[in-house]
Amino acid sequence: MVGIVLLGIFVLLLAFGAPIAVCLGMSSVGAILVQGAGKPLDAIMSVLPRLCSSASSKFVLLAIPFFILSGNVMEKAGISGRLINLAEKCLGHIRGGMAMVCVVVSCFFAAISGSGPATVAALGLIMIPALKKAGYSPAFACALMAAGGAIGVVIPPSITFVVYGSIADASITDLFKAGVIPGLLMGLGLIVAALFVGRKANLTVQPKASGKERLKAFKDAFWGLLMPVIILGGIYGSIFTPTEAAAVSVFYGLIVGVFIYREVNWKKMKDILIDSCSTTATVMFITMGATLFGYVLTRARLDLAIENFMLTVTNGNTVIFFIIVNVVLLIAGCFLDSTSALYIFTPLFAPVAVQLGIDPIHLGTVMIVNLAIGLFTPPVGVNLYVACGIGDIKIEEITKGIVPCLIAELAVLLLITYVPAISTFLIH
């Protein structure tokens, strides 16, 4: 009965277009009331503030607002334009080079922002018109930018890895290391897809830049390029923890934006703080709602029922287990944001993975690559809507352009899923 109430309210609210945090929270409250039927209302509801407080007060989650703030600072500091200029000077003379620029810069900016939508928003205003001018269709230009932005949740530092690590009690440093090669493979897959599409298009190329022009572009972008080196080098060198690295990145971003590039003023700082607070509040609201949802699943023993069912179905076969994980998350990614999906499915998949001898780091990488693909798949892919808004096209149009990118990323997903060494190579 509790399970029916929980899932019934959740699906109903989702169908009516309620925010995902509301769907998770309200369905959980409804199920808690059913569970505690016959008890005093204050006794039943007293669990809510305790669960919400514990969900949002984990030390590791402090990295989220810092990385969000850091990404916003670097976005407003003019880093994106300088990175694009450097990539254009190096790759713009190659046929299909503008698509390569889009993907390469997405990878670089992903290592600064840690967020998919932020990457699309920061780069799309420049890259989408440039891709159209190079000869790509508006649909594919927007689709490539949306897919490139999805790399932001895989290449470290990644907010999504922080969330998974806090749920699965996994090392965030190891998760960051595990995301490097898969993120680069996703970028390579998009480049291949873009070159394939570009064969049939009348692509234009830019004049080859001189060594002097490239050097000037490199010097101009140097401080932006240095940021991921400081963050990741500090983490991997055990100089500071991921949470401390997030705080360092904010401090560094402010120095670059205010004193070196001089593009962050008081007005921009106000906008940065408002955007960061709004995004952080959204993430933490989802975190609390998802925690309540997980609490109900546990109290009703639904998680054990699902775990036993999966162990029976897989019969110890990791291939079948990963087929289930990929199918479920690819479908869920079409409707849920990555934070919600991780809070719902990690407690279900992680215990089964442990019993099957699967490395939690590998499982986390597979789950997050799945959810990254969800960022640019309709009907609720956040990156798609950001790219459509920038490119001024309808969601129906961009859906046609997303197919080559989706095929490429699904091929990369299969490779990452069934070759664990891709994720664990930098750890061991």
Tab-separated table of C-alpha atoms in Angstrom:
chain	number	residue	atom	x	y	z
A	1	MET	CA	0.000	0.000	0.000
A	2	VAL	CA	2.810	2.419	0.920
A	3	GLY	CA	4.582	1.716	-2.371
A	4	ILE	CA	1.408	2.353	-4.357
A	5	VAL	CA	0.838	5.690	-2.592
A	6	LEU	CA	4.490	6.719	-3.006
A	7	LEU	CA	4.762	5.934	-6.712
A	8	GLY	CA	1.170	6.940	-7.480
A	9	ILE	CA	1.523	10.483	-6.102
A	10	PHE	CA	4.984	10.824	-7.635
A	11	VAL	CA	3.823	9.866	-11.141
A	12	LEU	CA	0.647	11.960	-10.840
A	13	LEU	CA	2.522	15.117	-9.831
A	14	LEU	CA	5.163	14.485	-12.513
A	15	ALA	CA	2.396	14.162	-15.128
A	16	PHE	CA	0.971	17.526	-14.043
A	17	GLY	CA	4.380	19.147	-14.518
A	18	ALA	CA	5.234	19.761	-10.866
A	19	PRO	CA	8.929	20.434	-10.097
A	20	ILE	CA	10.803	17.211	-9.400
A	21	ALA	CA	11.627	18.274	-5.822
A	22	VAL	CA	7.905	18.744	-5.140
A	23	CYS	CA	7.114	15.348	-6.703
A	24	LEU	CA	9.669	13.629	-4.482
A	25	GLY	CA	8.733	15.513	-1.322
A	26	MET	CA	4.938	15.375	-1.579
A	27	SER	CA	4.851	11.693	-2.564
A	28	SER	CA	7.121	10.909	0.388
A	29	VAL	CA	4.955	12.891	2.826
A	30	GLY	CA	1.841	11.112	1.552
A	31	ALA	CA	3.491	7.720	2.022
A	32	ILE	CA	4.760	8.677	5.510
A	33	LEU	CA	1.201	9.626	6.531
A	34	VAL	CA	-0.073	6.246	5.296
A	35	GLN	CA	2.761	4.442	7.114
A	36	GLY	CA	1.956	6.206	10.379
A	37	ALA	CA	-1.835	5.884	10.165
A	38	GLY	CA	-3.341	5.844	13.672
A	39	LYS	CA	-0.438	7.696	15.319
A	40	PRO	CA	-0.510	11.380	16.387
A	41	LEU	CA	0.214	13.685	13.455
A	42	ASP	CA	3.044	15.523	15.230
A	43	ALA	CA	4.775	12.209	15.951
A	44	ILE	CA	4.489	11.169	12.319
A	45	MET	CA	5.717	14.450	10.871
A	46	SER	CA	8.538	14.995	13.367
A	47	VAL	CA	10.787	12.831	11.206
A	48	LEU	CA	10.679	15.352	8.312
A	49	PRO	CA	12.883	18.149	9.734
A	50	ARG	CA	15.394	15.609	11.073
A	51	LEU	CA	15.745	13.889	7.689
A	52	CYS	CA	15.925	17.159	5.749
A	53	SER	CA	18.564	18.521	8.106
A	54	SER	CA	20.733	15.406	7.917
A	55	ALA	CA	20.392	15.294	4.117
A	56	SER	CA	21.607	18.855	3.608
A	57	SER	CA	24.276	19.080	6.302
A	58	LYS	CA	26.847	16.593	4.995
A	59	PHE	CA	30.313	18.157	4.834
A	60	VAL	CA	31.005	16.732	1.383
A	61	LEU	CA	27.950	18.559	-0.018
A	62	LEU	CA	29.623	21.903	0.765
A	63	ALA	CA	31.521	21.353	-2.485
A	64	ILE	CA	28.306	21.871	-4.465
A	65	PRO	CA	27.637	25.577	-3.700
A	66	PHE	CA	31.352	26.345	-4.039
A	67	PHE	CA	31.648	24.653	-7.462
A	68	ILE	CA	28.419	26.350	-8.589
A	69	LEU	CA	29.755	29.746	-7.459
A	70	SER	CA	33.123	29.043	-9.050
A	71	GLY	CA	31.521	28.106	-12.383
A	72	ASN	CA	29.408	31.271	-12.387
A	73	VAL	CA	32.423	33.449	-11.577
A	74	MET	CA	34.483	31.939	-14.396
A	75	GLU	CA	31.553	32.211	-16.812
A	76	LYS	CA	31.190	35.948	-16.123
A	77	ALA	CA	34.975	36.432	-16.171
A	78	GLY	CA	35.109	35.972	-19.941
A	79	ILE	CA	36.885	32.609	-19.827
A	80	SER	CA	34.574	31.019	-22.415
A	81	GLY	CA	35.353	33.566	-25.150
A	82	ARG	CA	39.101	33.239	-24.588
A	83	LEU	CA	38.974	29.429	-24.669
A	84	ILE	CA	36.951	29.494	-27.890
A	85	ASN	CA	39.405	31.933	-29.477
A	86	LEU	CA	42.352	29.672	-28.593
A	87	ALA	CA	40.614	26.582	-29.978
A	88	GLU	CA	39.668	28.427	-33.181
A	89	LYS	CA	43.283	29.484	-33.761
A	90	CYS	CA	44.414	25.865	-33.367
A	91	LEU	CA	41.589	23.987	-35.167
A	92	GLY	CA	39.605	26.513	-37.234
A	93	HIS	CA	41.538	25.813	-40.469
A	94	ILE	CA	40.542	22.095	-40.481
A	95	ARG	CA	37.398	20.953	-42.324
A	96	GLY	CA	34.915	20.356	-39.522
A	97	GLY	CA	37.256	22.263	-37.248
A	98	MET	CA	34.484	24.439	-35.797
A	99	ALA	CA	32.719	21.327	-34.489
A	100	MET	CA	36.027	20.215	-32.955
A	101	VAL	CA	36.326	23.657	-31.354
A	102	CYS	CA	32.854	23.259	-29.854
A	103	VAL	CA	33.671	19.881	-28.305
A	104	VAL	CA	37.204	20.729	-27.144
A	105	VAL	CA	36.077	23.960	-25.481
A	106	SER	CA	33.158	22.100	-23.881
A	107	CYS	CA	35.647	19.693	-22.311
A	108	PHE	CA	37.796	22.551	-21.034
A	109	PHE	CA	34.875	24.537	-19.689
A	110	ALA	CA	33.446	21.374	-18.127
A	111	ALA	CA	36.599	21.195	-16.043
A	112	ILE	CA	35.788	24.693	-14.792
A	113	SER	CA	32.013	24.715	-14.291
A	114	GLY	CA	31.190	21.089	-13.391
A	115	SER	CA	27.680	21.655	-14.767
A	116	GLY	CA	26.077	20.688	-18.091
A	117	PRO	CA	23.562	23.538	-18.468
A	118	ALA	CA	26.190	26.090	-17.345
A	119	THR	CA	28.550	24.863	-20.075
A	120	VAL	CA	25.848	25.213	-22.753
A	121	ALA	CA	24.833	28.656	-21.495
A	122	ALA	CA	28.403	29.965	-21.352
A	123	LEU	CA	29.545	28.633	-24.728
A	124	GLY	CA	26.334	28.449	-26.751
A	125	LEU	CA	25.993	32.188	-27.416
A	126	ILE	CA	29.279	32.110	-29.336
A	127	MET	CA	29.491	28.528	-30.614
A	128	ILE	CA	25.980	27.981	-32.033
A	129	PRO	CA	26.169	30.978	-34.448
A	130	ALA	CA	29.747	29.964	-35.341
A	131	LEU	CA	28.662	26.389	-36.150
A	132	LYS	CA	25.825	27.691	-38.341
A	133	LYS	CA	28.239	30.006	-40.147
A	134	ALA	CA	30.613	27.066	-40.708
A	135	GLY	CA	27.863	25.219	-42.617
A	136	TYR	CA	26.172	23.009	-40.010
A	137	SER	CA	22.367	23.017	-39.839
A	138	PRO	CA	20.785	24.973	-36.963
A	139	ALA	CA	19.389	21.701	-35.538
A	140	PHE	CA	22.767	19.974	-35.466
A	141	ALA	CA	24.578	23.077	-34.209
A	142	CYS	CA	22.248	23.283	-31.196
A	143	ALA	CA	22.305	19.512	-30.697
A	144	LEU	CA	26.112	19.368	-30.709
A	145	MET	CA	26.293	22.194	-28.172
A	146	ALA	CA	23.730	20.444	-25.944
A	147	ALA	CA	25.624	17.142	-26.162
A	148	GLY	CA	28.971	18.875	-25.594
A	149	GLY	CA	27.585	20.527	-22.478
A	150	ALA	CA	26.647	17.119	-21.102
A	151	ILE	CA	30.355	16.331	-20.767
A	152	GLY	CA	30.311	18.855	-17.925
A	153	VAL	CA	28.841	16.310	-15.511
A	154	VAL	CA	31.489	13.683	-16.353
A	155	ILE	CA	34.811	15.527	-16.606
A	156	PRO	CA	35.952	16.570	-13.112
A	157	PRO	CA	35.305	18.544	-11.070
A	158	SER	CA	31.721	17.342	-11.371
A	159	ILE	CA	28.866	18.282	-9.042
A	160	THR	CA	27.137	15.019	-9.993
A	161	PHE	CA	30.102	12.945	-8.824
A	162	VAL	CA	29.982	14.786	-5.502
A	163	VAL	CA	26.308	13.830	-5.120
A	164	TYR	CA	26.964	10.175	-6.018
A	165	GLY	CA	29.944	10.005	-3.655
A	166	SER	CA	27.865	11.360	-0.762
A	167	ILE	CA	25.119	8.768	-1.364
A	168	ALA	CA	27.318	5.731	-2.053
A	169	ASP	CA	29.992	6.719	0.488
A	170	ALA	CA	32.598	6.523	-2.278
A	171	SER	CA	35.836	8.501	-2.560
A	172	ILE	CA	35.136	11.689	-4.498
A	173	THR	CA	38.812	11.983	-5.412
A	174	ASP	CA	38.669	8.523	-7.020
A	175	LEU	CA	35.394	9.416	-8.738
A	176	PHE	CA	36.975	12.544	-10.194
A	177	LYS	CA	39.866	10.456	-11.514
A	178	ALA	CA	37.404	7.929	-12.942
A	179	GLY	CA	35.601	10.624	-14.932
A	180	VAL	CA	38.611	11.872	-16.904
A	181	ILE	CA	38.950	9.177	-19.583
A	182	PRO	CA	35.169	8.590	-20.049
A	183	GLY	CA	34.679	12.356	-20.452
A	184	LEU	CA	37.409	12.554	-23.085
A	185	LEU	CA	35.925	9.534	-24.894
A	186	MET	CA	32.531	11.250	-24.947
A	187	GLY	CA	34.200	14.275	-26.522
A	188	LEU	CA	35.932	12.082	-29.110
A	189	GLY	CA	32.606	10.415	-29.929
A	190	LEU	CA	31.004	13.802	-30.579
A	191	ILE	CA	33.890	14.852	-32.829
A	192	VAL	CA	33.450	11.677	-34.898
A	193	ALA	CA	29.691	12.320	-35.140
A	194	ALA	CA	30.272	15.928	-36.204
A	195	LEU	CA	32.809	14.937	-38.864
A	196	PHE	CA	30.387	12.298	-40.181
A	197	VAL	CA	27.558	14.839	-40.440
A	198	GLY	CA	29.938	17.381	-41.954
A	199	ARG	CA	30.745	15.102	-44.906
A	200	LYS	CA	27.384	15.984	-46.488
A	201	ALA	CA	27.484	19.679	-45.575
A	202	ASN	CA	29.189	22.528	-47.388
A	203	LEU	CA	31.556	23.375	-44.565
A	204	THR	CA	33.720	26.491	-44.568
A	205	VAL	CA	37.108	26.780	-42.908
A	206	GLN	CA	39.010	29.701	-41.427
A	207	PRO	CA	42.446	30.842	-42.603
A	208	LYS	CA	45.230	29.037	-40.788
A	209	ALA	CA	46.430	31.091	-37.830
A	210	SER	CA	50.100	31.962	-37.547
A	211	GLY	CA	52.247	30.815	-34.658
A	212	LYS	CA	52.228	34.372	-33.306
A	213	GLU	CA	48.406	34.483	-33.300
A	214	ARG	CA	48.206	31.125	-31.523
A	215	LEU	CA	50.721	32.213	-28.912
A	216	LYS	CA	48.754	35.412	-28.277
A	217	ALA	CA	45.505	33.414	-27.912
A	218	PHE	CA	47.226	31.002	-25.528
A	219	LYS	CA	48.550	33.832	-23.356
A	220	ASP	CA	45.089	35.390	-23.284
A	221	ALA	CA	43.448	32.106	-22.196
A	222	PHE	CA	46.261	30.989	-19.888
A	223	TRP	CA	44.631	31.938	-16.589
A	224	GLY	CA	41.450	30.095	-17.536
A	225	LEU	CA	43.390	27.002	-18.599
A	226	LEU	CA	45.250	27.068	-15.291
A	227	MET	CA	42.094	26.747	-13.184
A	228	PRO	CA	41.410	22.999	-13.772
A	229	VAL	CA	45.136	22.355	-13.304
A	230	ILE	CA	45.024	23.974	-9.855
A	231	ILE	CA	41.769	22.258	-8.825
A	232	LEU	CA	42.534	18.756	-10.074
A	233	GLY	CA	46.254	18.936	-9.353
A	234	GLY	CA	45.507	19.946	-5.774
A	235	ILE	CA	43.012	17.116	-5.324
A	236	TYR	CA	45.113	14.398	-6.961
A	237	GLY	CA	48.243	15.635	-5.231
A	238	SER	CA	46.459	15.347	-1.844
A	239	ILE	CA	47.047	19.047	-1.188
A	240	PHE	CA	43.370	19.588	-0.408
A	241	THR	CA	40.073	17.702	-0.386
A	242	PRO	CA	37.440	18.131	-3.139
A	243	THR	CA	35.425	20.401	-0.827
A	244	GLU	CA	38.482	22.540	-0.104
A	245	ALA	CA	39.318	22.531	-3.822
A	246	ALA	CA	35.875	23.980	-4.541
A	247	ALA	CA	36.549	26.860	-2.136
A	248	VAL	CA	40.004	27.415	-3.662
A	249	SER	CA	38.439	27.541	-7.135
A	250	VAL	CA	36.107	30.357	-6.025
A	251	PHE	CA	39.024	32.350	-4.620
A	252	TYR	CA	41.086	31.790	-7.773
A	253	GLY	CA	38.131	32.651	-10.026
A	254	LEU	CA	37.596	35.952	-8.236
A	255	ILE	CA	41.276	36.880	-8.610
A	256	VAL	CA	41.186	36.114	-12.347
A	257	GLY	CA	37.817	37.772	-12.960
A	258	VAL	CA	38.379	40.917	-10.892
A	259	PHE	CA	42.120	41.651	-11.079
A	260	ILE	CA	43.474	39.890	-14.212
A	261	TYR	CA	40.688	39.916	-16.832
A	262	ARG	CA	38.831	42.729	-15.040
A	263	GLU	CA	35.432	41.606	-16.320
A	264	VAL	CA	33.757	40.912	-12.961
A	265	ASN	CA	32.421	44.131	-11.405
A	266	TRP	CA	30.029	44.718	-8.498
A	267	LYS	CA	26.938	44.435	-10.711
A	268	LYS	CA	28.112	41.119	-12.171
A	269	MET	CA	29.055	39.936	-8.687
A	270	LYS	CA	25.488	40.533	-7.529
A	271	ASP	CA	24.148	38.472	-10.462
A	272	ILE	CA	26.695	35.738	-9.770
A	273	LEU	CA	25.664	35.442	-6.124
A	274	ILE	CA	21.934	35.438	-6.954
A	275	ASP	CA	22.364	32.760	-9.659
A	276	SER	CA	24.571	30.644	-7.387
A	277	CYS	CA	22.148	30.854	-4.455
A	278	SER	CA	19.199	29.988	-6.690
A	279	THR	CA	20.944	26.966	-8.242
A	280	THR	CA	22.236	25.750	-4.876
A	281	ALA	CA	18.772	26.057	-3.319
A	282	THR	CA	17.302	24.021	-6.191
A	283	VAL	CA	19.900	21.264	-5.777
A	284	MET	CA	19.468	21.111	-1.997
A	285	PHE	CA	15.657	21.135	-2.271
A	286	ILE	CA	15.917	18.129	-4.596
A	287	THR	CA	18.404	16.499	-2.200
A	288	MET	CA	15.999	16.799	0.734
A	289	GLY	CA	13.009	15.567	-1.284
A	290	ALA	CA	14.992	12.613	-2.614
A	291	THR	CA	16.208	11.762	0.894
A	292	LEU	CA	12.606	11.552	2.113
A	293	PHE	CA	11.799	9.370	-0.897
A	294	GLY	CA	14.668	7.019	-0.042
A	295	TYR	CA	13.610	6.925	3.608
A	296	VAL	CA	10.132	5.718	2.640
A	297	LEU	CA	11.581	3.085	0.313
A	298	THR	CA	13.755	1.798	3.153
A	299	ARG	CA	11.026	1.851	5.830
A	300	ALA	CA	8.629	0.003	3.534
A	301	ARG	CA	11.407	-2.494	2.638
A	302	LEU	CA	10.830	-1.707	-1.034
A	303	ASP	CA	14.571	-1.316	-1.557
A	304	LEU	CA	15.182	-4.885	-0.324
A	305	ALA	CA	12.396	-6.193	-2.530
A	306	ILE	CA	13.917	-4.478	-5.569
A	307	GLU	CA	17.416	-5.670	-4.610
A	308	ASN	CA	16.255	-9.293	-4.262
A	309	PHE	CA	14.367	-9.044	-7.545
A	310	MET	CA	17.460	-7.758	-9.362
A	311	LEU	CA	19.688	-10.438	-7.851
A	312	THR	CA	17.207	-13.079	-8.986
A	313	VAL	CA	16.933	-11.664	-12.498
A	314	THR	CA	20.671	-11.187	-12.978
A	315	ASN	CA	21.574	-14.504	-11.319
A	316	GLY	CA	25.078	-13.176	-10.665
A	317	ASN	CA	25.573	-12.016	-14.261
A	318	THR	CA	27.115	-8.530	-14.391
A	319	VAL	CA	26.289	-8.149	-18.097
A	320	ILE	CA	22.569	-8.458	-17.383
A	321	PHE	CA	22.894	-6.171	-14.357
A	322	PHE	CA	24.461	-3.402	-16.429
A	323	ILE	CA	21.843	-3.845	-19.154
A	324	ILE	CA	19.186	-3.177	-16.500
A	325	VAL	CA	21.123	-0.197	-15.096
A	326	ASN	CA	21.625	1.368	-18.524
A	327	VAL	CA	18.048	0.871	-19.721
A	328	VAL	CA	16.537	2.184	-16.470
A	329	LEU	CA	18.813	5.233	-16.292
A	330	LEU	CA	18.522	6.119	-19.985
A	331	ILE	CA	14.734	6.155	-19.588
A	332	ALA	CA	14.886	7.952	-16.222
A	333	GLY	CA	17.292	10.517	-17.662
A	334	CYS	CA	14.619	11.537	-20.170
A	335	PHE	CA	12.367	12.675	-17.308
A	336	LEU	CA	14.493	13.274	-14.182
A	337	ASP	CA	17.418	15.550	-13.445
A	338	SER	CA	20.679	13.816	-12.509
A	339	THR	CA	20.544	14.672	-8.782
A	340	SER	CA	17.060	13.199	-8.338
A	341	ALA	CA	17.919	10.094	-10.357
A	342	LEU	CA	21.056	9.462	-8.297
A	343	TYR	CA	19.174	9.748	-4.997
A	344	ILE	CA	16.470	7.381	-6.215
A	345	PHE	CA	18.535	4.720	-7.995
A	346	THR	CA	21.928	4.676	-6.240
A	347	PRO	CA	20.504	3.048	-3.057
A	348	LEU	CA	18.851	0.435	-5.288
A	349	PHE	CA	21.762	-0.391	-7.602
A	350	ALA	CA	24.781	0.018	-5.291
A	351	PRO	CA	24.001	-2.912	-2.891
A	352	VAL	CA	23.397	-5.241	-5.840
A	353	ALA	CA	26.640	-4.098	-7.479
A	354	VAL	CA	28.580	-4.827	-4.269
A	355	GLN	CA	27.169	-8.347	-4.110
A	356	LEU	CA	28.115	-8.895	-7.754
A	357	GLY	CA	31.680	-7.700	-7.086
A	358	ILE	CA	31.382	-4.501	-9.138
A	359	ASP	CA	33.606	-1.577	-8.139
A	360	PRO	CA	31.392	1.273	-6.784
A	361	ILE	CA	33.596	3.750	-8.673
A	362	HIS	CA	32.899	1.937	-11.942
A	363	LEU	CA	29.172	1.812	-11.172
A	364	GLY	CA	29.151	5.532	-10.395
A	365	THR	CA	30.884	6.367	-13.667
A	366	VAL	CA	28.411	4.273	-15.659
A	367	MET	CA	25.444	5.846	-13.874
A	368	ILE	CA	26.690	9.397	-14.422
A	369	VAL	CA	27.491	8.845	-18.121
A	370	ASN	CA	23.915	7.556	-18.500
A	371	LEU	CA	22.536	10.657	-16.796
A	372	ALA	CA	24.820	12.894	-18.879
A	373	ILE	CA	23.178	11.444	-21.987
A	374	GLY	CA	19.826	12.220	-20.349
A	375	LEU	CA	20.762	15.908	-20.322
A	376	PHE	CA	20.369	16.066	-24.107
A	377	THR	CA	17.560	13.573	-24.708
A	378	PRO	CA	13.935	14.716	-25.004
A	379	PRO	CA	11.442	15.372	-23.561
A	380	VAL	CA	13.087	16.878	-20.431
A	381	GLY	CA	16.766	17.178	-21.390
A	382	VAL	CA	17.791	20.443	-19.720
A	383	ASN	CA	20.657	21.101	-22.140
A	384	LEU	CA	18.280	20.835	-25.092
A	385	TYR	CA	16.082	23.622	-23.792
A	386	VAL	CA	19.062	25.863	-23.060
A	387	ALA	CA	20.465	25.252	-26.567
A	388	CYS	CA	17.033	25.794	-28.181
A	389	GLY	CA	16.662	29.091	-26.355
A	390	ILE	CA	20.064	30.277	-27.568
A	391	GLY	CA	19.626	28.962	-31.127
A	392	ASP	CA	16.004	30.146	-31.369
A	393	ILE	CA	14.653	26.813	-32.656
A	394	LYS	CA	11.890	24.500	-31.462
A	395	ILE	CA	12.497	21.309	-29.496
A	396	GLU	CA	11.026	19.279	-32.394
A	397	GLU	CA	13.723	20.621	-34.730
A	398	ILE	CA	16.658	19.895	-32.435
A	399	THR	CA	15.439	16.320	-31.926
A	400	LYS	CA	16.392	15.507	-35.533
A	401	GLY	CA	19.898	16.871	-35.055
A	402	ILE	CA	20.524	14.979	-31.823
A	403	VAL	CA	20.470	11.487	-33.417
A	404	PRO	CA	24.157	11.326	-34.561
A	405	CYS	CA	25.324	12.642	-31.177
A	406	LEU	CA	23.126	10.160	-29.331
A	407	ILE	CA	24.423	7.209	-31.359
A	408	ALA	CA	28.036	8.236	-30.700
A	409	GLU	CA	27.487	8.655	-26.960
A	410	LEU	CA	25.614	5.355	-26.638
A	411	ALA	CA	28.587	3.605	-28.269
A	412	VAL	CA	30.890	5.276	-25.716
A	413	LEU	CA	28.511	4.261	-22.903
A	414	LEU	CA	28.703	0.592	-23.925
A	415	LEU	CA	32.499	0.803	-23.994
A	416	ILE	CA	32.645	2.377	-20.520
A	417	THR	CA	30.105	-0.112	-19.154
A	418	TYR	CA	31.828	-3.293	-20.218
A	419	VAL	CA	35.469	-2.204	-20.021
A	420	PRO	CA	35.853	-1.228	-16.327
A	421	ALA	CA	39.533	-0.336	-16.796
A	422	ILE	CA	38.468	2.834	-18.654
A	423	SER	CA	37.039	4.155	-15.376
A	424	THR	CA	39.535	2.660	-12.942
A	425	PHE	CA	42.781	3.060	-14.940
A	426	LEU	CA	43.832	6.320	-13.213
A	427	ILE	CA	42.916	5.000	-9.759
A	428	HIS	CA	44.914	1.779	-9.577
